[in-house]
Coordinates of C-alpha atoms in Angstrom, one line a residue:
M1 CA 33.6 -82.2 -87.5
D2 CA 33.6 -85.4 -85.4
V3 CA 36.7 -85.2 -83.1
R4 CA 36.3 -88.5 -81.4
G5 CA 39.2 -89.9 -83.5
L6 CA 41.7 -87.3 -82.6
D7 CA 44.7 -88.0 -80.3
E8 CA 44.3 -87.6 -76.6
G9 CA 45.0 -84.2 -75.0
F10 CA 41.8 -82.2 -75.7
E11 CA 39.8 -83.6 -72.8
Q12 CA 41.3 -81.2 -70.2
D13 CA 42.5 -84.2 -68.2
G14 CA 43.2 -83.6 -64.6
F15 CA 40.6 -81.0 -64.0
R16 CA 37.3 -81.6 -62.1
V17 CA 35.5 -78.8 -64.0
R18 CA 35.9 -78.5 -67.7
A19 CA 34.4 -76.5 -70.6
E20 CA 34.4 -76.8 -74.3
W21 CA 32.1 -75.6 -77.2
G22 CA 29.5 -77.3 -79.3
E23 CA 29.3 -80.7 -80.8
S24 CA 33.1 -81.2 -80.6
G25 CA 32.9 -80.3 -76.9
V26 CA 30.4 -83.0 -76.4
D27 CA 32.6 -85.5 -78.2
M28 CA 35.7 -84.6 -76.3
L29 CA 34.2 -84.3 -72.8
A30 CA 31.3 -86.9 -72.7
G31 CA 33.6 -89.9 -72.5
N32 CA 35.8 -88.3 -69.8
C33 CA 33.2 -86.6 -67.5
T34 CA 30.7 -88.2 -65.2
V35 CA 28.2 -85.3 -65.7
L36 CA 27.8 -83.1 -68.9
V37 CA 25.9 -79.8 -68.7
V38 CA 24.6 -78.5 -72.0
V39 CA 24.1 -74.7 -72.1
D40 CA 21.9 -73.1 -74.7
V41 CA 20.6 -69.9 -73.1
L42 CA 18.7 -68.5 -76.1
S43 CA 16.7 -70.5 -75.8
F44 CA 16.6 -74.3 -75.5
S45 CA 18.0 -74.6 -72.0
T46 CA 15.8 -71.7 -70.7
T47 CA 12.8 -73.4 -72.2
V48 CA 13.7 -76.7 -70.5
D49 CA 14.2 -75.0 -67.2
L50 CA 10.8 -73.2 -67.4
A51 CA 8.9 -76.3 -68.5
V52 CA 10.5 -78.7 -66.0
G53 CA 10.1 -76.2 -63.2
R54 CA 6.3 -76.4 -63.8
G55 CA 6.3 -80.2 -63.7
A56 CA 6.4 -80.7 -67.5
R57 CA 8.9 -82.7 -69.4
I58 CA 10.9 -82.1 -72.6
L59 CA 11.8 -84.6 -75.2
P60 CA 14.6 -83.0 -77.3
V61 CA 14.9 -83.6 -81.0
G62 CA 18.0 -82.4 -82.8
N63 CA 19.1 -81.4 -86.3
G64 CA 16.4 -78.9 -87.4
D65 CA 13.7 -76.6 -86.3
D66 CA 10.8 -78.7 -87.7
L67 CA 9.8 -82.2 -86.7
D68 CA 9.1 -85.0 -89.0
I69 CA 6.0 -86.3 -87.2
A70 CA 6.0 -89.6 -89.1
A71 CA 9.6 -90.3 -88.1
D72 CA 9.4 -89.0 -84.6
G73 CA 5.9 -90.1 -83.7
E74 CA 6.9 -93.4 -82.2
R75 CA 9.7 -91.8 -80.2
A76 CA 7.3 -89.1 -79.0
R77 CA 4.7 -91.7 -77.8
A78 CA 7.4 -93.7 -76.1
G79 CA 8.4 -90.6 -74.1
G80 CA 4.7 -90.0 -73.2
A81 CA 4.4 -86.9 -75.3
V82 CA 1.0 -85.2 -75.5
V83 CA 2.1 -82.0 -77.2
V84 CA 4.4 -81.8 -80.2
A85 CA 6.1 -78.5 -80.9
R86 CA 6.7 -78.2 -84.7
S87 CA 8.7 -74.9 -84.5
R88 CA 10.3 -72.5 -82.1
A89 CA 7.2 -70.4 -82.1
E90 CA 5.4 -73.2 -80.3
W91 CA 8.0 -73.9 -77.6
R92 CA 9.8 -70.6 -76.9
P93 CA 10.3 -69.7 -73.2
S94 CA 7.4 -67.3 -72.9
V95 CA 5.1 -70.1 -74.2
V96 CA 6.2 -72.9 -72.0
A97 CA 6.2 -70.7 -68.9
G98 CA 2.6 -71.7 -68.8
A99 CA 3.2 -75.4 -69.3
T100 CA 0.9 -77.9 -67.5
A101 CA 2.4 -80.4 -65.1
G102 CA 2.5 -83.9 -66.6
T103 CA 2.8 -82.6 -70.1
T104 CA 5.6 -83.7 -72.3
L105 CA 6.7 -81.3 -75.1
V106 CA 8.8 -82.5 -78.0
V107 CA 11.2 -79.7 -78.8
S108 CA 13.3 -79.5 -81.9
S109 CA 16.4 -77.3 -81.8
P110 CA 19.5 -77.2 -84.0
N111 CA 21.8 -76.3 -81.1
G112 CA 20.9 -77.3 -77.5
A113 CA 18.6 -80.2 -78.4
T114 CA 21.1 -81.5 -81.0
L115 CA 23.9 -81.5 -78.4
C116 CA 21.7 -83.3 -75.9
T117 CA 20.7 -86.0 -78.3
R118 CA 24.3 -86.3 -79.3
A119 CA 25.3 -86.7 -75.6
A120 CA 22.5 -89.1 -74.8
G121 CA 24.3 -92.1 -76.3
R122 CA 27.4 -91.5 -74.2
E123 CA 28.1 -92.6 -70.6
A124 CA 27.8 -89.1 -69.0
V125 CA 24.7 -87.9 -67.1
V126 CA 23.2 -85.0 -69.1
L127 CA 21.8 -81.9 -67.5
A128 CA 20.4 -78.7 -69.1
G129 CA 21.8 -75.5 -67.7
C130 CA 21.2 -71.8 -68.2
L131 CA 21.5 -68.6 -66.3
R132 CA 18.1 -69.1 -64.5
N133 CA 19.1 -72.5 -63.0
A134 CA 22.9 -72.3 -62.8
G135 CA 23.0 -72.8 -59.0
A136 CA 20.5 -75.6 -59.0
V137 CA 22.2 -77.4 -61.8
A138 CA 25.6 -77.0 -60.2
R139 CA 24.3 -78.6 -57.0
R140 CA 22.8 -81.5 -58.8
A141 CA 25.9 -82.0 -60.9
V142 CA 28.1 -82.2 -57.8
G143 CA 25.7 -84.7 -56.3
L144 CA 25.8 -86.9 -59.4
A145 CA 29.5 -86.6 -60.2
G146 CA 30.9 -88.2 -57.0
N147 CA 34.7 -88.2 -57.6
G148 CA 34.2 -87.7 -61.4
A149 CA 34.6 -84.6 -63.5
I150 CA 31.9 -82.2 -64.7
G151 CA 31.9 -80.9 -68.3
V152 CA 30.1 -77.7 -69.2
V153 CA 29.3 -77.3 -72.9
P154 CA 28.1 -74.0 -74.2
A155 CA 26.2 -74.7 -77.4
G156 CA 26.9 -71.6 -79.4
E157 CA 25.1 -70.5 -82.5
R158 CA 25.7 -71.0 -86.2
W159 CA 26.8 -68.6 -88.9
G160 CA 24.3 -68.2 -91.7
S161 CA 22.3 -71.4 -91.4
R162 CA 21.8 -74.5 -89.2
S163 CA 24.7 -76.2 -91.0
G164 CA 27.0 -73.2 -90.8
P165 CA 30.2 -73.1 -88.7
L166 CA 30.0 -72.7 -85.0
R167 CA 29.6 -69.1 -83.7
P168 CA 30.7 -68.8 -80.1
S169 CA 28.0 -66.7 -78.4
V170 CA 27.9 -64.3 -75.5
E171 CA 24.8 -65.7 -73.9
D172 CA 26.1 -69.3 -73.8
F173 CA 29.6 -68.2 -72.6
L174 CA 27.9 -66.3 -69.7
G175 CA 25.6 -69.2 -68.9
A176 CA 28.5 -71.7 -68.8
G177 CA 30.4 -69.2 -66.6
A178 CA 27.5 -68.9 -64.2
I179 CA 27.5 -72.7 -63.8
V180 CA 31.3 -72.9 -63.4
A181 CA 31.2 -70.1 -60.8
A182 CA 28.5 -72.0 -58.9
L183 CA 30.6 -75.2 -59.1
R184 CA 33.6 -73.4 -57.7
G185 CA 31.5 -72.1 -54.9
L186 CA 30.6 -75.6 -54.0
G187 CA 34.2 -76.6 -53.7
M188 CA 34.7 -78.3 -57.1
S189 CA 38.4 -77.9 -58.1
P190 CA 40.7 -77.8 -59.9
V191 CA 39.0 -75.9 -62.7
S192 CA 40.4 -75.9 -66.2
P193 CA 41.6 -72.6 -67.8
E194 CA 38.8 -72.9 -70.4
A195 CA 36.2 -73.2 -67.6
E196 CA 37.9 -70.6 -65.5
L197 CA 37.7 -68.0 -68.3
A198 CA 34.0 -68.5 -68.6
A199 CA 33.5 -68.0 -64.9
T200 CA 35.6 -64.8 -65.0
A201 CA 33.5 -63.5 -67.9
F202 CA 30.3 -64.1 -65.9
L203 CA 31.5 -62.7 -62.7
G204 CA 33.0 -59.6 -64.4
T205 CA 29.8 -58.7 -66.3
A206 CA 28.1 -56.0 -64.3
E207 CA 24.7 -56.3 -66.0
V208 CA 24.1 -59.8 -67.3
P209 CA 20.5 -59.3 -68.3
R210 CA 21.5 -56.3 -70.3
A211 CA 24.4 -58.2 -72.0
I212 CA 21.9 -60.9 -73.0
A213 CA 19.4 -58.4 -74.4
E214 CA 22.0 -56.4 -76.3
C215 CA 24.2 -59.2 -77.7
V216 CA 23.6 -60.4 -81.3
S217 CA 21.6 -63.4 -80.3
G218 CA 19.4 -61.5 -78.0
R219 CA 18.6 -58.8 -80.6
E220 CA 17.9 -61.5 -83.2
L221 CA 15.5 -63.4 -80.9
A222 CA 13.7 -60.2 -79.9
A223 CA 13.3 -59.2 -83.5
H224 CA 11.9 -62.6 -84.7
A225 CA 10.1 -63.9 -81.6
N226 CA 9.2 -62.1 -78.4
S227 CA 11.3 -59.8 -76.2
D228 CA 9.8 -61.5 -73.2
D229 CA 11.8 -64.6 -74.2
V230 CA 15.0 -62.6 -73.9
V231 CA 14.0 -61.2 -70.5
L232 CA 13.3 -64.7 -69.2
A233 CA 16.6 -66.0 -70.5
G234 CA 18.5 -63.2 -68.9
Q235 CA 17.3 -63.8 -65.4
V236 CA 20.0 -65.2 -63.1
G237 CA 19.5 -67.7 -60.3
V238 CA 15.7 -67.6 -60.3
G239 CA 15.1 -71.2 -61.2
S240 CA 15.2 -74.2 -58.9
A241 CA 14.9 -77.0 -61.5
A242 CA 17.9 -79.1 -62.5
P243 CA 16.6 -80.9 -65.6
R244 CA 18.2 -84.4 -66.2
L245 CA 18.0 -86.4 -69.4
V246 CA 16.5 -89.8 -68.5
A247 CA 15.6 -92.2 -71.3
G248 CA 15.7 -89.4 -73.8
V249 CA 13.4 -87.1 -71.8
F250 CA 14.3 -84.1 -69.6
R251 CA 12.6 -84.3 -66.2
G252 CA 13.1 -82.7 -62.8
D253 CA 12.9 -85.8 -60.6

């Protein structure tokens, strides 16, 4: 549902740090926040962190797992793409961990990439955040926000299919909470109750990697892809990249 036509009151006005879920969260926060952080821990944002951390770039493509090469070829060339990932098997975290500097990967994702492309047309600066780079992303967000607000958007999953209703997910709630907690530590306040709850969940989870591995999404990814992907996604604070969407491409500079 597109919520951009709803009455005011859903933007968490008055708070410097805000949080809301999925596409509706992008719609409600992008026009009222200077910086928007999209969080898709399993596994778009983790993939972006790993690729950008190695000097590669990511061109996100939303609305499906497969790319229409004819339709997206011109956009890919415009972004300098030399590798096109047609499915998750080609771009998952354990694959892009070996990405070559200077390479641009086109990544199609129904959650994280879709939110990023949705946010790209708005005024807010868009960053990709996860557990690995929560501190780095928080620092960059503060530097970019100035006196403006920062919105954190956990992507969530979908029930049944790519077009199913939003399923709020453990991994993205914890990832958003890690970023909010880092923002609080940098002096960003006040924090909305929605964002505060995410930070409380993250700080109150004794074993975050275990929670990521044992939640529904973690078990699903391990069963259909590679358990190494789940391990990489569950690592906290090990990344120094803060990927920013510039002209439709995520880059670290």
